[in-house]
Coordinates of C-alpha atoms in Angstrom, one line a residue:
M16 CA 151.8 -89.8 54.1
E17 CA 154.5 -92.1 52.9
A18 CA 157.6 -90.5 51.5
D19 CA 158.9 -91.5 48.1
N20 CA 162.2 -93.4 47.7
K21 CA 164.1 -90.4 46.5
K22 CA 166.6 -89.2 49.1
G23 CA 165.7 -85.7 50.2
H24 CA 167.5 -83.0 52.0
F25 CA 167.9 -82.7 55.8
I26 CA 164.7 -80.7 56.3
E27 CA 162.7 -83.3 54.5
S28 CA 164.3 -86.0 56.7
I29 CA 163.2 -84.0 59.8
I30 CA 159.7 -83.7 58.6
I31 CA 159.5 -87.4 57.7
K32 CA 160.7 -88.3 61.2
D33 CA 158.1 -85.9 62.8
I34 CA 155.3 -87.5 60.8
E35 CA 156.5 -91.0 61.7
N36 CA 156.4 -90.0 65.4
N37 CA 153.0 -88.3 65.0
K38 CA 154.4 -85.0 66.0
N39 CA 152.0 -82.2 65.3
K40 CA 149.4 -85.0 64.7
G41 CA 151.1 -85.6 61.4
R42 CA 150.4 -82.1 60.1
V43 CA 152.8 -80.1 58.0
I44 CA 152.2 -76.3 57.9
T45 CA 154.9 -74.0 56.6
R46 CA 155.0 -70.3 55.7
F47 CA 156.8 -67.8 53.5
P48 CA 157.0 -64.6 55.5
P49 CA 158.4 -61.7 53.4
E50 CA 158.7 -58.2 54.7
P51 CA 156.8 -55.9 52.2
N52 CA 159.7 -53.4 52.0
G53 CA 161.1 -54.4 48.6
Y54 CA 160.9 -56.7 45.7
L55 CA 161.6 -60.4 45.9
H56 CA 164.9 -61.7 44.5
L57 CA 166.4 -65.1 43.6
G58 CA 167.3 -65.9 47.2
H59 CA 163.6 -65.5 48.1
A60 CA 162.7 -68.0 45.3
K61 CA 164.8 -70.7 47.1
S62 CA 162.7 -70.1 50.3
I63 CA 159.4 -70.0 48.4
C64 CA 160.2 -73.2 46.6
L65 CA 161.3 -74.9 49.9
N66 CA 158.3 -73.9 52.0
F67 CA 155.6 -74.5 49.3
N68 CA 157.2 -77.8 48.1
M69 CA 157.5 -79.2 51.6
A70 CA 153.9 -78.4 52.3
H71 CA 152.8 -79.9 49.0
K72 CA 154.8 -83.1 49.3
F73 CA 153.4 -83.9 52.7
N74 CA 149.8 -82.8 51.9
G75 CA 150.1 -79.8 54.1
T76 CA 149.6 -76.0 53.8
C77 CA 152.0 -73.1 53.2
N78 CA 150.9 -69.7 54.3
L79 CA 151.9 -66.5 52.6
R80 CA 152.3 -64.1 55.5
F81 CA 153.5 -60.6 55.3
D82 CA 155.6 -59.5 58.2
D83 CA 154.3 -55.9 58.1
S84 CA 155.5 -54.7 61.5
N85 CA 157.6 -51.7 60.3
P86 CA 155.2 -49.2 58.6
A87 CA 157.9 -46.7 57.9
K88 CA 159.3 -49.0 55.1
E89 CA 156.3 -50.9 53.8
K90 CA 154.3 -50.1 50.7
Q91 CA 151.3 -51.6 49.0
I92 CA 153.2 -51.8 45.8
Y93 CA 155.5 -54.3 47.4
I94 CA 152.6 -56.4 48.7
D95 CA 151.1 -56.5 45.3
S96 CA 154.3 -57.4 43.6
I97 CA 155.1 -60.2 46.1
K98 CA 151.6 -61.8 45.7
S99 CA 152.0 -61.7 41.9
T100 CA 155.5 -63.0 42.0
V101 CA 154.6 -66.0 44.1
N102 CA 151.8 -66.8 41.7
W103 CA 154.1 -66.4 38.8
L104 CA 156.5 -68.9 40.2
G105 CA 153.7 -71.4 40.1
F106 CA 152.5 -71.6 43.7
E107 CA 149.0 -71.1 45.0
F108 CA 148.1 -69.8 48.4
G109 CA 144.9 -69.0 50.2
T110 CA 144.0 -65.6 51.6
P111 CA 147.3 -63.8 52.3
L112 CA 148.0 -63.3 56.0
F113 CA 149.6 -60.3 57.7
A114 CA 151.4 -59.9 61.0
S115 CA 149.2 -56.8 61.4
D116 CA 146.3 -59.2 61.7
Y117 CA 147.7 -60.1 65.1
F118 CA 148.6 -56.7 66.4
E119 CA 146.0 -56.9 69.1
K120 CA 147.0 -60.3 70.2
L121 CA 150.7 -59.5 70.1
H122 CA 150.0 -56.5 72.4
E123 CA 148.3 -58.9 74.8
F124 CA 151.3 -61.2 74.8
A125 CA 153.5 -58.2 75.6
V126 CA 151.3 -57.3 78.5
E127 CA 151.4 -60.9 79.7
L128 CA 155.2 -60.8 79.7
I129 CA 155.1 -57.5 81.7
K130 CA 152.8 -59.1 84.3
K131 CA 155.2 -62.1 84.6
D132 CA 158.0 -59.6 85.1
K133 CA 159.6 -60.9 81.9
A134 CA 159.5 -57.6 80.2
Y135 CA 160.1 -54.0 81.2
V136 CA 159.9 -50.5 79.8
C137 CA 163.4 -49.1 79.2
S138 CA 164.0 -45.4 79.0
L139 CA 167.6 -45.5 77.8
S140 CA 168.3 -43.7 74.5
P141 CA 169.0 -45.8 71.5
E142 CA 172.7 -44.9 71.8
D143 CA 172.9 -45.9 75.4
I144 CA 171.0 -49.2 74.7
R145 CA 173.8 -50.1 72.2
K146 CA 176.5 -49.2 74.8
Y147 CA 174.8 -51.2 77.5
R148 CA 174.4 -54.2 75.2
G149 CA 178.1 -55.1 75.3
T150 CA 180.1 -56.8 72.5
L151 CA 180.6 -60.3 71.3
T152 CA 183.5 -60.7 73.7
E153 CA 182.2 -58.5 76.6
P154 CA 178.9 -59.0 78.5
G155 CA 176.2 -56.3 78.6
K156 CA 175.2 -54.2 81.6
D157 CA 171.7 -54.1 83.1
S158 CA 169.7 -51.1 82.2
P159 CA 169.0 -48.8 85.2
Y160 CA 165.3 -49.2 84.4
R161 CA 165.4 -53.1 84.5
E162 CA 164.0 -53.3 88.0
R163 CA 160.9 -51.1 87.4
T164 CA 157.9 -52.6 89.1
V165 CA 155.2 -54.5 87.1
E166 CA 152.7 -51.7 87.8
E167 CA 155.1 -49.0 86.6
N168 CA 155.9 -51.0 83.4
L169 CA 152.2 -51.6 82.7
D170 CA 151.5 -47.9 83.2
L171 CA 154.3 -46.8 80.9
F172 CA 153.5 -49.3 78.2
T173 CA 149.9 -48.2 78.2
R174 CA 151.0 -44.6 77.8
M175 CA 153.4 -45.6 75.0
K176 CA 150.3 -47.2 73.3
S177 CA 148.2 -44.0 73.8
G178 CA 150.8 -41.9 72.0
E179 CA 152.1 -40.0 74.9
F180 CA 155.8 -40.5 74.1
G181 CA 157.9 -39.8 71.0
E182 CA 160.1 -42.2 69.1
G183 CA 163.1 -43.4 71.0
E184 CA 161.9 -42.2 74.5
H185 CA 160.9 -45.6 75.7
T186 CA 161.1 -49.2 74.4
L187 CA 159.6 -52.4 75.8
R188 CA 162.4 -55.0 76.3
A189 CA 162.3 -58.7 77.2
K190 CA 164.0 -59.4 80.6
I191 CA 166.3 -62.3 79.8
D192 CA 170.1 -62.2 80.5
M193 CA 172.4 -59.3 79.8
A194 CA 175.4 -61.5 80.3
S195 CA 174.3 -64.1 77.8
P196 CA 177.0 -65.2 75.3
N197 CA 174.2 -64.9 72.7
I198 CA 173.8 -61.2 72.1
N199 CA 170.2 -61.7 70.9
L200 CA 169.2 -62.7 74.5
R201 CA 170.6 -59.5 76.1
D202 CA 167.2 -58.0 76.9
P203 CA 166.1 -57.4 73.2
I204 CA 163.7 -54.7 72.3
I205 CA 160.3 -56.2 71.6
Y206 CA 158.2 -53.0 71.1
R207 CA 159.1 -49.5 70.0
V208 CA 157.2 -46.3 69.4
K209 CA 156.8 -45.6 65.7
N210 CA 154.8 -42.6 64.6
A211 CA 154.0 -43.8 61.1
S212 CA 150.8 -44.7 59.4
H213 CA 150.5 -48.3 58.6
P214 CA 149.4 -49.4 55.1
R215 CA 146.6 -51.7 56.6
T216 CA 145.8 -50.4 60.1
G217 CA 146.3 -46.7 59.4
D218 CA 146.9 -44.7 62.6
Q219 CA 145.4 -47.2 65.0
W220 CA 148.8 -48.0 66.5
C221 CA 151.8 -45.9 67.4
I222 CA 153.7 -48.9 68.9
Y223 CA 154.9 -51.7 66.8
P224 CA 156.4 -55.1 67.6
M225 CA 159.9 -56.0 66.5
Y226 CA 160.6 -58.8 64.0
D227 CA 161.8 -61.4 66.4
F228 CA 158.8 -61.0 68.7
T229 CA 156.3 -60.9 65.8
H230 CA 157.9 -63.8 63.9
C231 CA 157.6 -66.6 66.5
L232 CA 154.2 -65.6 67.8
S233 CA 152.7 -65.3 64.3
D234 CA 154.0 -68.7 63.6
A235 CA 152.3 -70.0 66.8
L236 CA 149.1 -68.3 66.1
E237 CA 148.9 -69.9 62.6
G238 CA 149.8 -73.3 63.9
I239 CA 153.0 -73.4 61.8
T240 CA 154.7 -76.8 62.4
H241 CA 158.1 -76.2 60.7
S242 CA 159.4 -72.6 60.5
L243 CA 162.1 -72.7 57.9
C244 CA 164.5 -69.8 58.0
S245 CA 167.8 -68.9 56.4
L246 CA 171.0 -69.5 58.4
E247 CA 171.4 -65.9 59.7
F248 CA 168.5 -66.6 62.0
E249 CA 170.2 -69.5 63.8
D250 CA 171.4 -67.2 66.6
H251 CA 167.9 -65.9 66.9
R252 CA 166.4 -69.3 67.6
P253 CA 167.0 -69.2 71.4
L254 CA 165.0 -66.0 71.5
Y255 CA 162.3 -67.6 69.3
D256 CA 162.1 -70.5 71.8
W257 CA 162.3 -68.3 74.9
T258 CA 159.4 -66.2 73.8
L259 CA 157.1 -69.2 73.1
D260 CA 158.2 -70.9 76.3
E261 CA 157.2 -67.9 78.4
L262 CA 153.8 -67.3 76.9
E263 CA 150.7 -69.4 76.5
T264 CA 150.5 -70.0 72.8
P265 CA 148.5 -72.5 70.8
C266 CA 151.7 -74.4 69.8
H267 CA 155.5 -74.2 69.7
P268 CA 156.7 -74.4 66.1
Q269 CA 160.1 -75.8 65.3
Q270 CA 162.5 -73.3 63.7
I271 CA 164.9 -74.9 61.2
E272 CA 167.6 -73.0 59.5
F273 CA 169.1 -73.6 56.0
A274 CA 171.9 -71.9 54.1
R275 CA 170.9 -68.9 52.1
L276 CA 171.5 -68.7 48.4
N277 CA 174.7 -67.1 47.2
I278 CA 175.4 -67.0 43.4
N279 CA 178.4 -65.7 41.6
Y280 CA 178.5 -62.6 39.4
T281 CA 175.7 -60.9 41.5
V282 CA 174.6 -59.8 44.9
L283 CA 171.5 -60.9 46.8
S284 CA 171.6 -58.4 49.7
K285 CA 168.5 -56.3 49.7
R286 CA 170.6 -53.4 51.0
K287 CA 173.1 -53.7 48.2
L288 CA 170.4 -54.1 45.5
Q289 CA 168.8 -51.0 46.9
R290 CA 172.1 -49.1 46.6
L291 CA 172.3 -50.2 42.9
V292 CA 168.9 -48.8 42.3
E293 CA 169.2 -45.6 44.3
E294 CA 172.6 -44.7 42.8
N295 CA 171.3 -45.3 39.3
H296 CA 173.8 -48.1 38.5
V297 CA 170.7 -49.9 37.1
Q298 CA 167.4 -48.7 35.9
G299 CA 165.0 -49.6 38.6
W300 CA 164.1 -52.8 40.6
D301 CA 163.0 -54.6 37.5
D302 CA 166.2 -54.0 35.6
P303 CA 166.8 -57.2 33.8
R304 CA 170.4 -57.4 35.0
L305 CA 169.3 -57.6 38.6
P306 CA 168.5 -61.0 40.4
T307 CA 165.1 -59.6 41.5
L308 CA 162.3 -61.9 40.3
E309 CA 160.6 -58.9 38.6
G310 CA 163.9 -58.2 36.7
M311 CA 164.4 -61.9 35.9
K312 CA 160.8 -62.1 34.6
R313 CA 161.3 -59.0 32.4
R314 CA 164.5 -60.5 31.1
G315 CA 162.7 -63.6 30.0
Y316 CA 163.4 -66.1 32.7
T317 CA 160.7 -68.7 33.1
P318 CA 159.3 -69.9 36.4
E319 CA 160.0 -73.5 35.5
S320 CA 163.7 -72.7 35.1
I321 CA 163.9 -71.0 38.4
R322 CA 162.1 -73.9 40.2
N323 CA 164.4 -76.4 38.5
F324 CA 167.4 -74.4 39.6
C325 CA 166.2 -74.4 43.2
D326 CA 165.6 -78.1 43.0
I327 CA 169.1 -78.8 41.5
I328 CA 171.1 -76.8 44.1
G329 CA 169.3 -78.4 47.0
V330 CA 169.1 -77.4 50.6
S331 CA 171.9 -77.7 53.1
K332 CA 173.3 -76.0 56.3
K333 CA 176.6 -75.2 54.7
E334 CA 177.1 -71.8 53.0
S335 CA 178.4 -72.0 49.4
R336 CA 178.5 -70.0 46.3
I337 CA 176.6 -71.4 43.4
D338 CA 177.9 -71.1 39.8
M339 CA 175.8 -68.8 37.6
T340 CA 176.1 -71.3 34.7
I341 CA 173.8 -73.7 36.7
L342 CA 171.0 -71.1 36.6
E343 CA 171.7 -70.2 33.0
N344 CA 171.7 -73.8 31.9
C345 CA 168.4 -74.4 33.6
L346 CA 167.1 -71.5 31.6
R347 CA 168.6 -72.8 28.3
D348 CA 167.1 -76.3 28.9
D349 CA 163.7 -74.9 29.5
L350 CA 163.7 -72.4 26.6
N351 CA 165.2 -75.0 24.2
E352 CA 162.0 -77.0 24.7
K353 CA 159.6 -74.1 24.6
A354 CA 160.9 -71.2 22.5
P355 CA 159.8 -71.0 18.9
R356 CA 162.6 -70.3 16.4
V357 CA 162.7 -67.1 14.4
M358 CA 165.4 -65.1 12.5
G359 CA 166.7 -61.8 13.5
V360 CA 169.7 -59.8 12.3
L361 CA 171.2 -57.7 15.0
K362 CA 174.0 -56.0 13.0
P363 CA 172.5 -55.9 9.5
L364 CA 174.5 -55.9 6.3
K365 CA 172.5 -55.5 3.1
V366 CA 172.8 -58.2 0.4
T367 CA 171.5 -57.7 -3.1
I368 CA 171.0 -60.9 -5.1
E369 CA 171.7 -59.7 -8.6
N370 CA 170.2 -62.6 -10.5
Y371 CA 167.0 -62.7 -8.5
P372 CA 163.9 -61.3 -10.2
H373 CA 163.1 -57.7 -9.2
D374 CA 159.4 -58.3 -8.9
L375 CA 159.4 -61.7 -7.2
T376 CA 158.7 -62.4 -3.5
E377 CA 158.7 -66.0 -2.6
E378 CA 157.0 -67.6 0.4
L379 CA 159.1 -70.3 2.2
A380 CA 158.2 -72.6 5.0
A381 CA 160.4 -72.3 8.2
K382 CA 160.2 -74.7 11.1
N383 CA 159.0 -73.3 14.4
H384 CA 161.0 -75.9 16.2
P385 CA 163.5 -78.2 14.4
Q386 CA 163.2 -81.0 17.0
K387 CA 159.4 -80.8 17.4
E388 CA 157.5 -81.4 14.2
E389 CA 154.2 -80.9 16.0
K390 CA 155.1 -77.2 16.4
G391 CA 154.5 -76.8 12.7
T392 CA 155.9 -74.1 10.4
R393 CA 155.6 -70.5 9.7
T394 CA 155.8 -68.6 6.4
I395 CA 158.7 -66.3 5.7
T396 CA 159.4 -64.4 2.5
F397 CA 162.4 -64.0 0.3
S398 CA 163.2 -61.4 -2.3
K399 CA 166.1 -59.6 -4.1
E400 CA 167.3 -57.7 -1.1
I401 CA 167.9 -59.3 2.3
Y402 CA 170.0 -58.6 5.4
V403 CA 172.5 -60.8 6.9
E404 CA 174.8 -60.4 10.0
K405 CA 177.9 -58.3 9.6
D406 CA 179.7 -60.9 11.6
D407 CA 178.8 -63.5 9.0
F408 CA 181.0 -61.8 6.4
M409 CA 184.8 -61.5 6.2
E410 CA 186.7 -60.0 3.4
N411 CA 189.8 -62.0 4.1
P412 CA 188.4 -65.1 5.9
P413 CA 190.6 -67.5 7.7
K414 CA 190.6 -71.2 6.8
K415 CA 188.0 -72.3 9.2
F416 CA 185.5 -69.5 8.5
F417 CA 182.7 -71.1 6.7
R418 CA 180.4 -68.1 6.2
L419 CA 180.4 -65.4 3.5
G420 CA 183.5 -64.1 1.9
P421 CA 184.4 -63.0 -1.6
G422 CA 183.8 -65.9 -4.0
R423 CA 182.4 -68.0 -1.1
E424 CA 179.1 -69.9 -1.1
V425 CA 176.8 -70.3 1.9
R426 CA 173.4 -71.6 2.7
L427 CA 170.6 -69.2 3.6
R428 CA 168.5 -70.9 6.2
Y429 CA 165.3 -72.3 4.6
A430 CA 166.2 -70.5 1.3
Y431 CA 169.0 -70.9 -1.2
L432 CA 172.7 -71.1 -1.7
I433 CA 174.2 -67.8 -2.5
T434 CA 177.7 -66.7 -3.6
C435 CA 179.4 -63.4 -2.8
K436 CA 180.5 -61.7 -6.1
E437 CA 181.2 -58.1 -5.1
V438 CA 181.9 -56.0 -2.0
I439 CA 180.7 -52.4 -1.8
K440 CA 182.3 -50.0 0.7
D441 CA 181.8 -46.4 1.8
E442 CA 184.4 -43.6 1.6
S443 CA 185.9 -44.9 4.9
G444 CA 186.4 -48.3 3.7
N445 CA 183.5 -49.9 5.6
V446 CA 181.6 -52.7 4.0
T447 CA 178.1 -51.4 3.3
E448 CA 176.6 -54.0 0.9
L449 CA 177.3 -57.3 -0.7
I450 CA 176.4 -58.3 -4.3
C451 CA 175.6 -62.0 -4.5
T452 CA 174.1 -64.5 -6.9
Y453 CA 171.8 -67.3 -5.9
D454 CA 171.4 -70.8 -7.3
P455 CA 167.6 -71.2 -8.2
E456 CA 168.0 -75.0 -8.1
T457 CA 168.8 -75.0 -4.4
R458 CA 165.5 -73.9 -2.8
G459 CA 165.4 -75.3 0.7
G460 CA 169.2 -75.2 0.9
N461 CA 170.3 -78.4 -0.9
A462 CA 172.2 -78.6 -4.1
P463 CA 170.9 -81.1 -6.7
D464 CA 174.4 -81.8 -7.9
G465 CA 175.4 -82.9 -4.4
R466 CA 178.0 -80.2 -3.7
K467 CA 178.7 -79.6 -0.1
V468 CA 178.3 -76.2 1.5
K469 CA 179.5 -76.1 5.2
G470 CA 178.2 -72.7 6.2
T471 CA 174.5 -71.9 7.0
I472 CA 173.6 -68.3 8.1
H473 CA 170.4 -66.6 9.0
W474 CA 168.8 -63.6 7.2
V475 CA 165.6 -61.6 6.9
N476 CA 163.8 -60.1 3.9
A477 CA 164.7 -56.5 3.6
N478 CA 161.2 -55.7 2.1
D479 CA 159.1 -56.8 5.0
C480 CA 161.3 -57.2 8.1
I481 CA 160.6 -55.0 11.1
D482 CA 163.0 -52.6 12.8
A483 CA 163.7 -53.1 16.5
K484 CA 166.0 -52.1 19.3
V485 CA 167.7 -55.1 21.0
R486 CA 169.3 -55.0 24.5
L487 CA 172.1 -57.4 25.1
Y488 CA 172.2 -58.1 28.8
D489 CA 175.2 -59.8 30.4
R490 CA 176.4 -60.5 33.9
L491 CA 176.2 -57.5 36.2
F492 CA 179.6 -57.9 37.7
K493 CA 183.1 -58.7 36.3
D494 CA 184.2 -61.1 39.1
E495 CA 182.6 -64.2 40.4
N496 CA 182.5 -62.8 43.9
P497 CA 181.8 -59.0 43.7
E498 CA 182.1 -58.7 47.5
Q499 CA 185.6 -60.2 47.9
D500 CA 188.7 -58.6 49.3
K501 CA 186.6 -56.0 51.2
Q502 CA 186.4 -53.9 48.1
D503 CA 183.3 -51.8 47.4
F504 CA 181.2 -54.1 45.3
I505 CA 180.2 -51.1 43.0
E506 CA 183.8 -51.0 41.7
N507 CA 183.2 -54.5 40.3
L508 CA 180.4 -53.6 38.1
N509 CA 180.7 -54.9 34.5
P510 CA 180.6 -51.9 32.1
D511 CA 179.4 -54.2 29.3
S512 CA 176.4 -55.6 31.2
L513 CA 174.1 -53.8 28.8
K514 CA 174.7 -53.0 25.1
E515 CA 171.9 -51.5 23.1
L516 CA 171.7 -52.1 19.4
E517 CA 169.7 -49.8 17.2
F518 CA 168.3 -50.6 13.7
C519 CA 168.1 -54.4 14.1
K520 CA 166.1 -56.3 11.6
L521 CA 163.7 -59.0 12.6
E522 CA 161.4 -61.3 10.6
K523 CA 157.9 -59.9 10.3
S524 CA 156.2 -62.6 12.4
L525 CA 157.6 -60.8 15.5
I526 CA 155.3 -57.8 15.0
N527 CA 152.8 -59.9 17.0
A528 CA 155.2 -60.9 19.7
A529 CA 153.8 -60.6 23.2
P530 CA 155.8 -59.2 26.1
E531 CA 158.0 -61.7 27.9
N532 CA 157.3 -64.5 25.5
A533 CA 160.5 -66.3 24.6
Y534 CA 161.9 -66.8 21.2
Q535 CA 165.2 -68.3 19.9
F536 CA 166.8 -66.0 17.4
E537 CA 168.5 -68.7 15.4
R538 CA 172.2 -68.8 16.0
L539 CA 172.1 -65.8 18.4
G540 CA 170.3 -66.7 21.6
Y541 CA 167.0 -66.4 23.4
F542 CA 165.1 -63.1 23.4
C543 CA 161.8 -61.7 24.6
M544 CA 160.0 -58.5 23.9
D545 CA 160.5 -56.0 26.7
S546 CA 157.4 -55.5 28.9
K547 CA 158.2 -52.0 29.8
N548 CA 158.9 -48.8 27.9
Q549 CA 162.4 -47.6 28.8
G550 CA 164.7 -44.9 27.5
S551 CA 164.0 -42.3 24.9
K552 CA 162.1 -44.6 22.6
D553 CA 159.0 -46.5 23.3
A554 CA 158.6 -50.3 23.1
T555 CA 155.8 -50.3 20.6
K556 CA 154.8 -52.3 17.6
E557 CA 156.4 -49.8 15.4
L558 CA 159.7 -50.1 17.2
P559 CA 159.6 -53.1 19.6
V560 CA 162.4 -53.5 22.1
F561 CA 163.7 -57.1 22.6
N562 CA 165.8 -58.2 25.6
R563 CA 168.4 -61.0 25.3
T564 CA 167.5 -63.5 28.0
V565 CA 170.5 -65.8 27.6
T566 CA 173.1 -66.7 24.9
L567 CA 172.9 -70.1 23.3
R568 CA 176.2 -71.1 24.9
D569 CA 178.1 -70.1 27.9
A570 CA 180.3 -67.3 26.5
W571 CA 181.9 -66.7 29.9
A572 CA 183.3 -70.2 30.1
K573 CA 185.2 -69.5 26.9
I574 CA 186.5 -66.2 28.4
A575 CA 187.7 -68.1 31.5
K576 CA 189.6 -70.6 29.4
N577 CA 191.1 -68.0 27.1
P578 CA 191.5 -64.8 29.2

């Protein structure tokens, strides 16, 4: 196919050149190969978008293939989550594939290497294998079992397969070069004994192939043309190519590496994310503060915002750290277009309008989206008692504070102009209620006499609003790079990454809110109903729990300017 005129990244350029040269007969087949031992995170989203988008752009195919070659760590719950998440991101795939589909063929390939004297059974202990391997500056030493005969190796490998040996007694190693400057070529292990039941094959196997052996051969068996990997696999490419060169495979895919995603104020290491979960620094893998896609979905991120983010940051071979504000601005841009507007009061302060009739409740029309008339309106109610934000009142306001204060007039969104007449306090001096008057001629917020009122605040009707708990999520870490200066990244956790507000008051339309549907709470930010019960109170219609997805503006930029 012809490429468009938009200049693409280096991988796209490679594919275009391959098509022009009729390499792979013009076909493009990629794959996304997650290990089903955890939940996907934002770094995986970059790979998903890259692989699926390249296949789509060039009329090809992208396989979803699970590298399930380590049964000790793999669970069906991860497989289900990964499939669901890829779909949620907006990508379709055929029947999911599994490395375990190829276990019989991979075993045959291992036997073929043994017969070619390119693999041997090694009886060194795991500790001795590490010692013999050498270092980055010193060559390794040959295993004393390296020169076993082909017949002996075949016999031992067969006995490994039959379950005669325990874990760690023997391994099958490729016979390459123990003096290679690339440590990955120093006779790497390609099969080991693993006495663990496999989620798909059960107890059929007790030997399992290693990742590097499985990866390249699975690619070849599927006819993958472009095997796109993150940059840490660059040093593994010689082993990838050696394996395919030594064996009779249907094709020899091209491995191409790109820089993995690093983003500030968080970590994308599965090992570090696991530590956060296991040490209870967060509340599970779907904690909305985590960069796991399950957590981001629960927080209210949209698949469109994540795809747009991956498109904006691009693909390169140079490692870099992406600013979190790019991701958050992608989210704001998407939610600004989609999210209906509602009103919610997070820190309620009661207001009694003394000249408003006791028995009157008015219905007012409120726009669902001020910039999109086609979104229509909703009905909100107004009565004598309302709630406003505590932060929208100051007893001694400074000059540029245009909200409520003694004797000051403000506009209630979609309602009336009100003026504060009296401040009621408790015994401790805390403000508990405001007594105000309203101008009945200003319905809709405009004064017939033309007087100007600068301040507009949001509110809810005290008589029919709903109670809610609201969780204010912020960045998980205090510093841009939590892993800098060799410090323990746990010490960098932001103690204010989660604040829970009780007794919030929301407009009654939110009683029908669906989990993970986004709303803009006017003047406050974007929020969604939590999809999961958490804590001592349930997220129910009687007491819904809403998560703040993102603020309306980048508060952290202000902090950086005014530390």
